[in-house]
Amino acid sequence: MERTEVLDLMGELRLFGMKNAYDEILATALKRRHEPQRFAGDLLKAEISEKQARSIKYQLTIAKLPLAKDIDGFVFQDTPINESLVRDLAGGGFIAQQRNVVLIGGTGTGKTHLAMAIARSCIRGGSRGRFFKRQLSLPVSTMSQWWVRRSSRAVVIFGSPNTLGHSPKARLVVTITEVRS
C-alpha cells in the first residue's frame, strides 16, 4: 500500500494524530529497525496524544474563561496569598473530594487571575468546568453568603455543580460575583 493511500485512510478514519506523525514515526522505525508492533504502538500513542490535546482545547473553549491566566504569571511576592495552597488547588484535589473553594478579597488582589489560572490547570488535568459572572446574591451555602455580606467584596467561588445549582455535566464551576455595598 502506498504512503498516500495510508494517509488518506487515516484521514477518512479521522486518525489525525497518526496521520500527522506517520512520516516521522515511520522514518524512526526504519532507521532503528523497530518491530511492526512497536511501529503500530507509536502510531497509537501519537493518536492518543492528539485526541487528549484536542479534548483539552475543546474543554477550555466551552469553559468560557474570560482570561488566559496561568499561576506562573501571578506574582506572589509581597502578597498575603499562600502560594503552596494555590498550587495545591491548581492540582484539582478539591474537585475529587467534592469540596468548594471561596476566594475573597478586595479589588485588585488577584482573585480573578488566580481563579482563571486554577480553572485552566484543573481543565488541563482532565476536569470539565464552566465560568459564570454574576452580580448580587449567590445560590451557595449559607456560610458563603455570610462571607459575602460581611466582607462587601468580590468573591470567587469554585465548587461542584450540585452545590452551586449548575449543570451536572461540569465538574468545576467558577462563579465570580461582585458585591456592591
PDB file of N, CA and C in Angstrom, residues 70-126:
ATOM      1  N   ASP A  70      -2.245  32.006  33.909  1.00  0.00           N
ATOM      2  CA  ASP A  70      -1.568  30.855  34.491  1.00  0.00           C
ATOM      3  C   ASP A  70      -1.014  31.235  35.854  1.00  0.00           C
ATOM      4  N   ILE A  71      -0.823  30.247  36.686  1.00  0.00           N
ATOM      5  CA  ILE A  71      -0.305  30.508  38.028  1.00  0.00           C
ATOM      6  C   ILE A  71       1.104  31.083  37.961  1.00  0.00           C
ATOM      7  N   ASP A  72       1.890  30.633  37.000  1.00  0.00           N
ATOM      8  CA  ASP A  72       3.255  31.147  36.877  1.00  0.00           C
ATOM      9  C   ASP A  72       3.281  32.643  36.549  1.00  0.00           C
ATOM     10  N   GLY A  73       2.184  33.166  36.014  1.00  0.00           N
ATOM     11  CA  GLY A  73       2.110  34.581  35.689  1.00  0.00           C
ATOM     12  C   GLY A  73       1.697  35.459  36.863  1.00  0.00           C
ATOM     13  N   PHE A  74       1.376  34.836  37.994  1.00  0.00           N
ATOM     14  CA  PHE A  74       0.950  35.598  39.173  1.00  0.00           C
ATOM     15  C   PHE A  74       2.157  35.866  40.065  1.00  0.00           C
ATOM     16  N   VAL A  75       2.282  37.091  40.529  1.00  0.00           N
ATOM     17  CA  VAL A  75       3.394  37.470  41.406  1.00  0.00           C
ATOM     18  C   VAL A  75       2.933  37.315  42.855  1.00  0.00           C
ATOM     19  N   PHE A  76       3.444  36.300  43.539  1.00  0.00           N
ATOM     20  CA  PHE A  76       3.066  36.037  44.928  1.00  0.00           C
ATOM     21  C   PHE A  76       3.852  36.897  45.907  1.00  0.00           C
ATOM     22  N   GLN A  77       4.984  37.415  45.463  1.00  0.00           N
ATOM     23  CA  GLN A  77       5.846  38.216  46.323  1.00  0.00           C
ATOM     24  C   GLN A  77       5.098  39.458  46.808  1.00  0.00           C
ATOM     25  N   ASP A  78       5.246  39.767  48.056  1.00  0.00           N
ATOM     26  CA  ASP A  78       4.622  40.937  48.693  1.00  0.00           C
ATOM     27  C   ASP A  78       3.102  40.857  48.734  1.00  0.00           C
ATOM     28  N   THR A  79       2.552  39.631  48.734  1.00  0.00           N
ATOM     29  CA  THR A  79       1.107  39.451  48.910  1.00  0.00           C
ATOM     30  C   THR A  79       0.896  38.462  50.055  1.00  0.00           C
ATOM     31  N   PRO A  80      -0.248  38.529  50.715  1.00  0.00           N
ATOM     32  CA  PRO A  80      -0.514  37.573  51.796  1.00  0.00           C
ATOM     33  C   PRO A  80      -1.021  36.226  51.276  1.00  0.00           C
ATOM     34  N   ILE A  81      -1.011  36.026  49.981  1.00  0.00           N
ATOM     35  CA  ILE A  81      -1.563  34.810  49.377  1.00  0.00           C
ATOM     36  C   ILE A  81      -0.582  33.649  49.552  1.00  0.00           C
ATOM     37  N   ASN A  82      -1.107  32.518  50.001  1.00  0.00           N
ATOM     38  CA  ASN A  82      -0.317  31.316  50.247  1.00  0.00           C
ATOM     39  C   ASN A  82      -0.068  30.605  48.914  1.00  0.00           C
ATOM     40  N   GLU A  83       1.147  30.721  48.394  1.00  0.00           N
ATOM     41  CA  GLU A  83       1.481  30.161  47.084  1.00  0.00           C
ATOM     42  C   GLU A  83       1.339  28.640  47.055  1.00  0.00           C
ATOM     43  N   SER A  84       1.777  27.961  48.103  1.00  0.00           N
ATOM     44  CA  SER A  84       1.686  26.493  48.096  1.00  0.00           C
ATOM     45  C   SER A  84       0.226  26.041  48.101  1.00  0.00           C
ATOM     46  N   LEU A  85      -0.642  26.761  48.788  1.00  0.00           N
ATOM     47  CA  LEU A  85      -2.063  26.428  48.794  1.00  0.00           C
ATOM     48  C   LEU A  85      -2.666  26.620  47.400  1.00  0.00           C
ATOM     49  N   VAL A  86      -2.321  27.712  46.752  1.00  0.00           N
ATOM     50  CA  VAL A  86      -2.835  27.977  45.402  1.00  0.00           C
ATOM     51  C   VAL A  86      -2.363  26.891  44.429  1.00  0.00           C
ATOM     52  N   ARG A  87      -1.099  26.516  44.525  1.00  0.00           N
ATOM     53  CA  ARG A  87      -0.569  25.464  43.640  1.00  0.00           C
ATOM     54  C   ARG A  87      -1.232  24.129  43.939  1.00  0.00           C
ATOM     55  N   ASP A  88      -1.546  23.888  45.202  1.00  0.00           N
ATOM     56  CA  ASP A  88      -2.267  22.666  45.572  1.00  0.00           C
ATOM     57  C   ASP A  88      -3.676  22.673  44.975  1.00  0.00           C
ATOM     58  N   LEU A  89      -4.339  23.820  45.046  1.00  0.00           N
ATOM     59  CA  LEU A  89      -5.673  23.942  44.444  1.00  0.00           C
ATOM     60  C   LEU A  89      -5.620  23.714  42.938  1.00  0.00           C
ATOM     61  N   ALA A  90      -4.559  24.183  42.306  1.00  0.00           N
ATOM     62  CA  ALA A  90      -4.406  24.015  40.864  1.00  0.00           C
ATOM     63  C   ALA A  90      -4.275  22.544  40.479  1.00  0.00           C
ATOM     64  N   GLY A  91      -3.880  21.708  41.432  1.00  0.00           N
ATOM     65  CA  GLY A  91      -3.810  20.272  41.176  1.00  0.00           C
ATOM     66  C   GLY A  91      -5.181  19.627  41.056  1.00  0.00           C
ATOM     67  N   GLY A  92      -6.211  20.301  41.552  1.00  0.00           N
ATOM     68  CA  GLY A  92      -7.578  19.812  41.393  1.00  0.00           C
ATOM     69  C   GLY A  92      -8.036  18.811  42.435  1.00  0.00           C
ATOM     70  N   GLY A  93      -7.280  18.622  43.489  1.00  0.00           N
ATOM     71  CA  GLY A  93      -7.675  17.667  44.522  1.00  0.00           C
ATOM     72  C   GLY A  93      -9.014  17.990  45.161  1.00  0.00           C
ATOM     73  N   PHE A  94      -9.324  19.262  45.259  1.00  0.00           N
ATOM     74  CA  PHE A  94     -10.598  19.672  45.862  1.00  0.00           C
ATOM     75  C   PHE A  94     -11.794  19.200  45.036  1.00  0.00           C
ATOM     76  N   ILE A  95     -11.594  19.017  43.741  1.00  0.00           N
ATOM     77  CA  ILE A  95     -12.687  18.542  42.878  1.00  0.00           C
ATOM     78  C   ILE A  95     -12.976  17.081  43.186  1.00  0.00           C
ATOM     79  N   ALA A  96     -11.922  16.280  43.286  1.00  0.00           N
ATOM     80  CA  ALA A  96     -12.087  14.859  43.586  1.00  0.00           C
ATOM     81  C   ALA A  96     -12.739  14.659  44.958  1.00  0.00           C
ATOM     82  N   GLN A  97     -12.440  15.559  45.896  1.00  0.00           N
ATOM     83  CA  GLN A  97     -13.021  15.474  47.237  1.00  0.00           C
ATOM     84  C   GLN A  97     -14.390  16.141  47.316  1.00  0.00           C
ATOM     85  N   GLN A  98     -14.851  16.708  46.213  1.00  0.00           N
ATOM     86  CA  GLN A  98     -16.128  17.415  46.129  1.00  0.00           C
ATOM     87  C   GLN A  98     -16.218  18.524  47.178  1.00  0.00           C
ATOM     88  N   ARG A  99     -15.150  19.315  47.248  1.00  0.00           N
ATOM     89  CA  ARG A  99     -15.092  20.442  48.171  1.00  0.00           C
ATOM     90  C   ARG A  99     -15.177  21.737  47.384  1.00  0.00           C
ATOM     91  N   ASN A 100     -15.674  22.767  48.012  1.00  0.00           N
ATOM     92  CA  ASN A 100     -15.768  24.073  47.392  1.00  0.00           C
ATOM     93  C   ASN A 100     -14.603  24.951  47.840  1.00  0.00           C
ATOM     94  N   VAL A 101     -14.268  25.927  47.022  1.00  0.00           N
ATOM     95  CA  VAL A 101     -13.213  26.880  47.335  1.00  0.00           C
ATOM     96  C   VAL A 101     -13.794  28.275  47.157  1.00  0.00           C
ATOM     97  N   VAL A 102     -13.544  29.144  48.113  1.00  0.00           N
ATOM     98  CA  VAL A 102     -14.022  30.518  48.033  1.00  0.00           C
ATOM     99  C   VAL A 102     -12.804  31.432  48.122  1.00  0.00           C
ATOM    100  N   LEU A 103     -12.648  32.325  47.149  1.00  0.00           N
ATOM    101  CA  LEU A 103     -11.584  33.328  47.167  1.00  0.00           C
ATOM    102  C   LEU A 103     -12.239  34.664  47.483  1.00  0.00           C
ATOM    103  N   ILE A 104     -11.797  35.275  48.550  1.00  0.00           N
ATOM    104  CA  ILE A 104     -12.398  36.544  48.976  1.00  0.00           C
ATOM    105  C   ILE A 104     -11.298  37.583  49.078  1.00  0.00           C
ATOM    106  N   GLY A 105     -11.554  38.771  48.597  1.00  0.00           N
ATOM    107  CA  GLY A 105     -10.586  39.847  48.713  1.00  0.00           C
ATOM    108  C   GLY A 105     -11.079  41.091  48.027  1.00  0.00           C
ATOM    109  N   GLY A 106     -10.403  42.156  48.288  1.00  0.00           N
ATOM    110  CA  GLY A 106     -10.770  43.435  47.690  1.00  0.00           C
ATOM    111  C   GLY A 106     -10.397  43.507  46.218  1.00  0.00           C
ATOM    112  N   THR A 107     -10.745  44.614  45.607  1.00  0.00           N
ATOM    113  CA  THR A 107     -10.438  44.845  44.200  1.00  0.00           C
ATOM    114  C   THR A 107      -8.929  44.851  43.985  1.00  0.00           C
ATOM    115  N   GLY A 108      -8.481  44.141  42.949  1.00  0.00           N
ATOM    116  CA  GLY A 108      -7.069  44.142  42.590  1.00  0.00           C
ATOM    117  C   GLY A 108      -6.190  43.215  43.401  1.00  0.00           C
ATOM    118  N   THR A 109      -6.786  42.295  44.157  1.00  0.00           N
ATOM    119  CA  THR A 109      -5.977  41.392  44.974  1.00  0.00           C
ATOM    120  C   THR A 109      -5.572  40.116  44.238  1.00  0.00           C
ATOM    121  N   GLY A 110      -6.097  39.900  43.035  1.00  0.00           N
ATOM    122  CA  GLY A 110      -5.691  38.745  42.238  1.00  0.00           C
ATOM    123  C   GLY A 110      -6.661  37.583  42.233  1.00  0.00           C
ATOM    124  N   LYS A 111      -7.872  37.781  42.752  1.00  0.00           N
ATOM    125  CA  LYS A 111      -8.847  36.694  42.790  1.00  0.00           C
ATOM    126  C   LYS A 111      -9.163  36.165  41.405  1.00  0.00           C
ATOM    127  N   THR A 112      -9.449  37.050  40.468  1.00  0.00           N
ATOM    128  CA  THR A 112      -9.816  36.621  39.114  1.00  0.00           C
ATOM    129  C   THR A 112      -8.645  35.935  38.436  1.00  0.00           C
ATOM    130  N   HIS A 113      -7.461  36.494  38.561  1.00  0.00           N
ATOM    131  CA  HIS A 113      -6.270  35.881  37.962  1.00  0.00           C
ATOM    132  C   HIS A 113      -6.089  34.463  38.490  1.00  0.00           C
ATOM    133  N   LEU A 114      -6.130  34.318  39.808  1.00  0.00           N
ATOM    134  CA  LEU A 114      -5.944  33.002  40.404  1.00  0.00           C
ATOM    135  C   LEU A 114      -7.086  32.053  40.050  1.00  0.00           C
ATOM    136  N   ALA A 115      -8.304  32.567  40.006  1.00  0.00           N
ATOM    137  CA  ALA A 115      -9.444  31.724  39.646  1.00  0.00           C
ATOM    138  C   ALA A 115      -9.293  31.166  38.227  1.00  0.00           C
ATOM    139  N   MET A 116      -8.921  32.026  37.296  1.00  0.00           N
ATOM    140  CA  MET A 116      -8.743  31.573  35.910  1.00  0.00           C
ATOM    141  C   MET A 116      -7.568  30.595  35.806  1.00  0.00           C
ATOM    142  N   ALA A 117      -6.495  30.880  36.541  1.00  0.00           N
ATOM    143  CA  ALA A 117      -5.317  30.005  36.500  1.00  0.00           C
ATOM    144  C   ALA A 117      -5.632  28.633  37.091  1.00  0.00           C
ATOM    145  N   ILE A 118      -6.327  28.616  38.216  1.00  0.00           N
ATOM    146  CA  ILE A 118      -6.694  27.342  38.847  1.00  0.00           C
ATOM    147  C   ILE A 118      -7.652  26.573  37.947  1.00  0.00           C
ATOM    148  N   ALA A 119      -8.627  27.262  37.382  1.00  0.00           N
ATOM    149  CA  ALA A 119      -9.583  26.600  36.492  1.00  0.00           C
ATOM    150  C   ALA A 119      -8.885  26.010  35.266  1.00  0.00           C
ATOM    151  N   ARG A 120      -8.003  26.781  34.637  1.00  0.00           N
ATOM    152  CA  ARG A 120      -7.274  26.276  33.463  1.00  0.00           C
ATOM    153  C   ARG A 120      -6.433  25.053  33.818  1.00  0.00           C
ATOM    154  N   SER A 121      -5.793  25.100  34.961  1.00  0.00           N
ATOM    155  CA  SER A 121      -4.972  23.977  35.398  1.00  0.00           C
ATOM    156  C   SER A 121      -5.824  22.729  35.628  1.00  0.00           C
ATOM    157  N   CYS A 122      -6.961  22.904  36.261  1.00  0.00           N
ATOM    158  CA  CYS A 122      -7.855  21.768  36.518  1.00  0.00           C
ATOM    159  C   CYS A 122      -8.394  21.193  35.211  1.00  0.00           C
ATOM    160  N   ILE A 123      -8.736  22.057  34.276  1.00  0.00           N
ATOM    161  CA  ILE A 123      -9.238  21.590  32.976  1.00  0.00           C
ATOM    162  C   ILE A 123      -8.145  20.848  32.239  1.00  0.00           C
ATOM    163  N   ARG A 124      -6.926  21.373  32.277  1.00  0.00           N
ATOM    164  CA  ARG A 124      -5.801  20.659  31.645  1.00  0.00           C
ATOM    165  C   ARG A 124      -5.570  19.304  32.300  1.00  0.00           C
ATOM    166  N   GLY A 125      -5.939  19.179  33.557  1.00  0.00           N
ATOM    167  CA  GLY A 125      -5.792  17.921  34.278  1.00  0.00           C
ATOM    168  C   GLY A 125      -6.913  16.939  34.025  1.00  0.00           C
ATOM    169  N   GLY A 126      -7.885  17.327  33.216  1.00  0.00           N
ATOM    170  CA  GLY A 126      -8.956  16.400  32.852  1.00  0.00           C
ATOM    171  C   GLY A 126     -10.333  16.752  33.374  1.00  0.00           C
TER     172      GLY A 126
END
